XYZ file of C-alpha atoms in Angstrom:
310
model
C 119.617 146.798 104.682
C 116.854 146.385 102.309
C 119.201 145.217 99.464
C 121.598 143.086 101.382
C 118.418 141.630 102.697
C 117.433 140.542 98.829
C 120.796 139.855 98.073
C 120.591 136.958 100.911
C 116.820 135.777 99.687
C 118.212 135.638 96.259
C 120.841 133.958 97.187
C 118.810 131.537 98.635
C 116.570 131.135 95.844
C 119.116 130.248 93.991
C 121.014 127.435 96.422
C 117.472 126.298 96.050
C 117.393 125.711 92.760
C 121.006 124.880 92.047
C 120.746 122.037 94.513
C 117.360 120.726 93.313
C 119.207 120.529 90.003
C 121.755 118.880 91.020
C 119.701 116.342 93.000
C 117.305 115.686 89.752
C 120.168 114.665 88.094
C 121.711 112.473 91.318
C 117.834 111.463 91.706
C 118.026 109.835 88.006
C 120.365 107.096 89.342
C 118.801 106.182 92.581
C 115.930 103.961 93.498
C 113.560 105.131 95.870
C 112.843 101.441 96.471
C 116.561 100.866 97.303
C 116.185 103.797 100.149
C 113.797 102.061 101.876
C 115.860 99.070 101.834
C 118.464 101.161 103.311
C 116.086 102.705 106.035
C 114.874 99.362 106.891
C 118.263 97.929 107.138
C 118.940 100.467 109.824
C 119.210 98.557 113.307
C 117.252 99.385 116.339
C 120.687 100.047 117.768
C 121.476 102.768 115.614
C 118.233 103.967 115.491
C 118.233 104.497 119.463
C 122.034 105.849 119.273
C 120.722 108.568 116.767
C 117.624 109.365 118.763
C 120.008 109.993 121.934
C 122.391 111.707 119.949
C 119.524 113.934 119.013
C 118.536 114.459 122.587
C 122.015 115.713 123.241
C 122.064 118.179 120.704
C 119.077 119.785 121.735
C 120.204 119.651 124.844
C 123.598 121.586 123.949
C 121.099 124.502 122.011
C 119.056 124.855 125.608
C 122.450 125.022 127.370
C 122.678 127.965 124.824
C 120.260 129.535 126.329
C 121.135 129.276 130.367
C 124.600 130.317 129.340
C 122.944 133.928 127.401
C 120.719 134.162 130.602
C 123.767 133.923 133.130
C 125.876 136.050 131.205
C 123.135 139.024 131.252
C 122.027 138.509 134.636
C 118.439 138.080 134.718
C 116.878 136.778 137.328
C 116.311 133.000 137.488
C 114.211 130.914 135.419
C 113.685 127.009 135.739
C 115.701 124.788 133.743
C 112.137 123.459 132.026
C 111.215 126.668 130.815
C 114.814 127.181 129.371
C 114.376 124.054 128.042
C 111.212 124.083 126.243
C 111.748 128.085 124.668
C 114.851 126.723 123.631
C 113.280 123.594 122.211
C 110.768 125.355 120.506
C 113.188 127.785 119.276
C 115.133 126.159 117.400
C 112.637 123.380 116.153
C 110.680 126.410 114.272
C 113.511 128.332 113.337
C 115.916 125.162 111.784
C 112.588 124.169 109.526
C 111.259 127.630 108.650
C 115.095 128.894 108.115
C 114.486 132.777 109.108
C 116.366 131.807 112.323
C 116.794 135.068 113.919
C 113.000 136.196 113.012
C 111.702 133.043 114.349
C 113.866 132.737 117.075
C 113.488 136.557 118.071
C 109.358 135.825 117.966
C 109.450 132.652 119.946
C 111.764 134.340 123.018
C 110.138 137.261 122.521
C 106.635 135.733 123.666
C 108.647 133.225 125.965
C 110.765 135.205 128.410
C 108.265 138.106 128.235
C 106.210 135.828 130.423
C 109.038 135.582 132.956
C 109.892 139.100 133.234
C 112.913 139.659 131.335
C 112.968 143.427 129.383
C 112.911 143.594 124.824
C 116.394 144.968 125.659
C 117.471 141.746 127.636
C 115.739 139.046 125.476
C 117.842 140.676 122.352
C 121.021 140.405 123.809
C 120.164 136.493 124.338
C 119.592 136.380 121.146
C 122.380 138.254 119.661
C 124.649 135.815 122.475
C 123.456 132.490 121.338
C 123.862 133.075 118.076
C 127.785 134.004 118.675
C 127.773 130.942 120.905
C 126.714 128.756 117.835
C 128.982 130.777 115.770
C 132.290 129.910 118.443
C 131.091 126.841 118.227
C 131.033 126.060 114.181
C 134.915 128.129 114.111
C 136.314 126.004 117.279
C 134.837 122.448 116.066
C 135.216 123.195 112.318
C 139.297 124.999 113.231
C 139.922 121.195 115.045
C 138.746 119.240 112.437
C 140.649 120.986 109.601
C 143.957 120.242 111.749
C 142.885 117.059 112.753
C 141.660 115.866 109.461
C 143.124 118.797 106.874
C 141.907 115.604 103.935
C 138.802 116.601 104.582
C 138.188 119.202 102.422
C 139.816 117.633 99.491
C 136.572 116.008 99.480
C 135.064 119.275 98.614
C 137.328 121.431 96.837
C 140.497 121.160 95.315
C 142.897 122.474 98.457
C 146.452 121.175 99.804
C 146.166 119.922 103.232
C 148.759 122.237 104.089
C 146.238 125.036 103.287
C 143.003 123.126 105.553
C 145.437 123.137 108.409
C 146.738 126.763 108.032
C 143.059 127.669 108.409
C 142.332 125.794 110.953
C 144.901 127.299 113.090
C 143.525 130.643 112.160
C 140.190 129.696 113.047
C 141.638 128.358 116.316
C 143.588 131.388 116.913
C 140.090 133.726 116.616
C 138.850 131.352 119.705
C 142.062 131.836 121.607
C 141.841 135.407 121.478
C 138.276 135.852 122.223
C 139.564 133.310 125.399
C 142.314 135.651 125.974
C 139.947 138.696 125.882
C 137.881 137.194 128.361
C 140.637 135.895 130.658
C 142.427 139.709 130.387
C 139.596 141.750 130.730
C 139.783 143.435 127.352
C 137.933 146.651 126.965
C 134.668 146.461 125.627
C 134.834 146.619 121.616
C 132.672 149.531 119.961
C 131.754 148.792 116.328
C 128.843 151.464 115.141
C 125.691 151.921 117.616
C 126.768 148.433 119.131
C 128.751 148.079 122.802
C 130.185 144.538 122.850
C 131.575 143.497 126.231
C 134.085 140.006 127.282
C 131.961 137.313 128.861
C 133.619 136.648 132.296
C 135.907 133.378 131.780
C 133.012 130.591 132.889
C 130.500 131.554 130.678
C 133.296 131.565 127.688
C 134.664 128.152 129.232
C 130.599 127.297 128.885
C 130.406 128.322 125.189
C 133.533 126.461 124.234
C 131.675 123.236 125.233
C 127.898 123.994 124.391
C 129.178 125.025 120.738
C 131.038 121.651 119.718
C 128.532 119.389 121.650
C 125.784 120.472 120.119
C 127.732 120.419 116.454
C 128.848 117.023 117.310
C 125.758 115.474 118.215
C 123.994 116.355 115.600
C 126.690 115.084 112.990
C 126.351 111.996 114.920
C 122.722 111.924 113.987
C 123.605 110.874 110.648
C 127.094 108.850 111.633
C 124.987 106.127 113.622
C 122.658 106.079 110.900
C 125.199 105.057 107.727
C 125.982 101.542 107.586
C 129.050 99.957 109.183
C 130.829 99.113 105.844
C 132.805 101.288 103.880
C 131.389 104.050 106.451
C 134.126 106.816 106.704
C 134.469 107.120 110.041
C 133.194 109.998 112.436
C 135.586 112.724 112.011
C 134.777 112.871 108.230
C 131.150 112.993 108.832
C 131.391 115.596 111.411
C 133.615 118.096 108.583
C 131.066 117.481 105.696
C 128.243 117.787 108.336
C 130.045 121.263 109.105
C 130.351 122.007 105.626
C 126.902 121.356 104.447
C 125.130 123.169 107.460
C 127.491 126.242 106.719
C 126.028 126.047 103.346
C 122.576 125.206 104.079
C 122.643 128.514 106.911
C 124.580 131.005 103.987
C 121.403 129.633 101.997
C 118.456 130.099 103.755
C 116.889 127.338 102.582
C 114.247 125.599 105.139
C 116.079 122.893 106.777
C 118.787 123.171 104.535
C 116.645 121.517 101.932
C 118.466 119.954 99.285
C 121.637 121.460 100.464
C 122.776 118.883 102.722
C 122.008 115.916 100.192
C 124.068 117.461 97.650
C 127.252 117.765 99.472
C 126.956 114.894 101.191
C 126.661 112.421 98.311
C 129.262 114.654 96.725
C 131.552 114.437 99.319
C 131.247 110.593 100.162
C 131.630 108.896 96.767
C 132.618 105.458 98.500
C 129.158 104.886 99.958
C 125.929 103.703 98.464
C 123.757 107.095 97.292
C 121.009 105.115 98.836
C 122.914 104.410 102.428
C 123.332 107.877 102.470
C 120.013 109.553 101.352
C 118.612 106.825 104.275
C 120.513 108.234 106.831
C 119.675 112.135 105.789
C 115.912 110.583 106.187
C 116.740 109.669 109.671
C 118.705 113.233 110.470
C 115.491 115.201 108.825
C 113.017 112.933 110.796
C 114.843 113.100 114.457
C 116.258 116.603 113.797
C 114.001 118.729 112.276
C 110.468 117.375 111.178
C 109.320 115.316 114.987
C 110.903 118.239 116.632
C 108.869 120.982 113.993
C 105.554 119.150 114.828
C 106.205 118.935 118.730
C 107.434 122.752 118.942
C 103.830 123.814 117.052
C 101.856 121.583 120.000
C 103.727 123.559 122.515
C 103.404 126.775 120.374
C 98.996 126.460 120.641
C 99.750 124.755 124.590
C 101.332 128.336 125.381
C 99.145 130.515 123.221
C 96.159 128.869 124.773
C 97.584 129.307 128.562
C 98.009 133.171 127.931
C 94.900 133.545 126.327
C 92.804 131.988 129.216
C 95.206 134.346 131.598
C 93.869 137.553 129.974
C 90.938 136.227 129.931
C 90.816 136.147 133.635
């Protein structure tokens, strides 16, 4: 554990630097002056589509969270307080990047509060993170069908190749549906027990998965400028691509990662258009959230400290 552990922080060291690299060199050719001309031709349209289309996603990731809580069978908790842990959650955990340790901290302290057992609050964990997981393999298997070009813009592949994958990827999702719907034995791997969802919840995950995928990817669709833009589907698969990459690096908030492949992987727009609308996806997405989720961070801290001290 302790070496794969500094395999993965070396790893992400290096997707650190690599990227910064690569973005000194991108950096060279773009004006900073030009980015805020891009930013500032950003309508008030677009501006409100991406801020809703941020709402959504966060609203998928607390979904995340009801669906882990059903499928356990605690005992009920309001949608708010769902809500906010979630909120909170993820805020902390997409900026500082140790996901699971941040995530695991912030539930740990949350559901505590409304009586749910160490044992219980891990397997929510453990469950939303295999929701988000279903979700990347179902969205990114139906975009490699749907678009197999996609990739080309990447790495050198036939599209004969994307779409073999993404049927295999698509096949993984039926058979985790067919699992459920069959009532598969429970699969034991090691010390770990790991039992079918009932057929809801997984109907649940196969919706709270993409949404939240695709909202976010529309973050930075609404943002790019009408011409020459694309189109959606080719945001959403270098979206996918680059948040793959930025989670396999563990850099915070994918930093640097998602510039990179995103100016690599849409030549045909303006560097600037593009590093404007990152700006918008890093300011809705990650750094108002981050500053929110520490306000509600002290607001709870403070709440149980006045409790104990009563």
């Amino acid at each position: 554990m302790k070496l794969r552990n500094a395999a993965w922080s070396i790893f992400g060291i290096v997707a650190v630097l690599v990227s910064g690299y690569i973005l000194y060199r991108e950096f060279r050719r773009i004006s900073f002056a030009e980015v805020a001309d891009s930013l500032a031709a950003i309508s008030m349209h677009n501006w409100v589509l991406s801020a809703v289309a941020t709402l959504c996603a966060y609203g998928a990731l607390a979904w995340y969270d009801r669906i882990a809580i059903a499928h356990i069978g605690a005992k009920k908790i309001s949608w708010l307080f769902i809500s906010v842990c979630s909120f909170t959650t993820y805020a902390l955990s997409h900026n500082i990047g140790a996901s699971v340790l941040s995530g695991a901290v912030v539930r740990y302290r949350a559901y505590t509060t409304r009586g749910l057992t160490p044992q219980e609050i891990g397997l929510l964990i453990v469950f939303c993170s295999f929701t988000f997981a279903l979700g990347t393999v179902l969205t990114t298997g139906v975009v490699l069908v749907a678009g197999p070009h996609i990739v080309s813009r990447l790495v050198n592949m036939p599209p004969w190749m994307s779409v073999a994958i993404g049927l295999v990827l698509l096949g993984l999702v039926a058979l985790y549906v067919l699992g459920s719907w069959r009532h598969f034995p429970p699969v034991h791997w090691k010390r770990f027990h790991i039992q079918y969802p009932r057929l809801p919840i997984v109907g649940r995950q196969l919706l709270a998965g993409p949404i939240e995928l695709c909202s976010a990817a529309a973050i930075i669709y609404f943002a790019l400028p009408v011409a020459d833009n694309p189109g959606y589907l080719i945001v959403l698969g270098v979206f996918l691509a680059s948040f793959t990459l930025a989670l396999l690096s563990h850099a915070p908030g994918g930093l640097g990662v998602l510039e990179v492949t995103f100016l690599a992987a849409m030549p045909e727009l303006n560097p600037n258009d593009v590093l404007a609308a990152l700006i918008v996806f890093r300011l809705l997405y990650l750094l108002i959230p981050f500053a929110i989720s520490l306000v509600i961070v002290l607001l709870f801290e403070r709440t149980q400290l006045a409790r104990t001290d009563s």
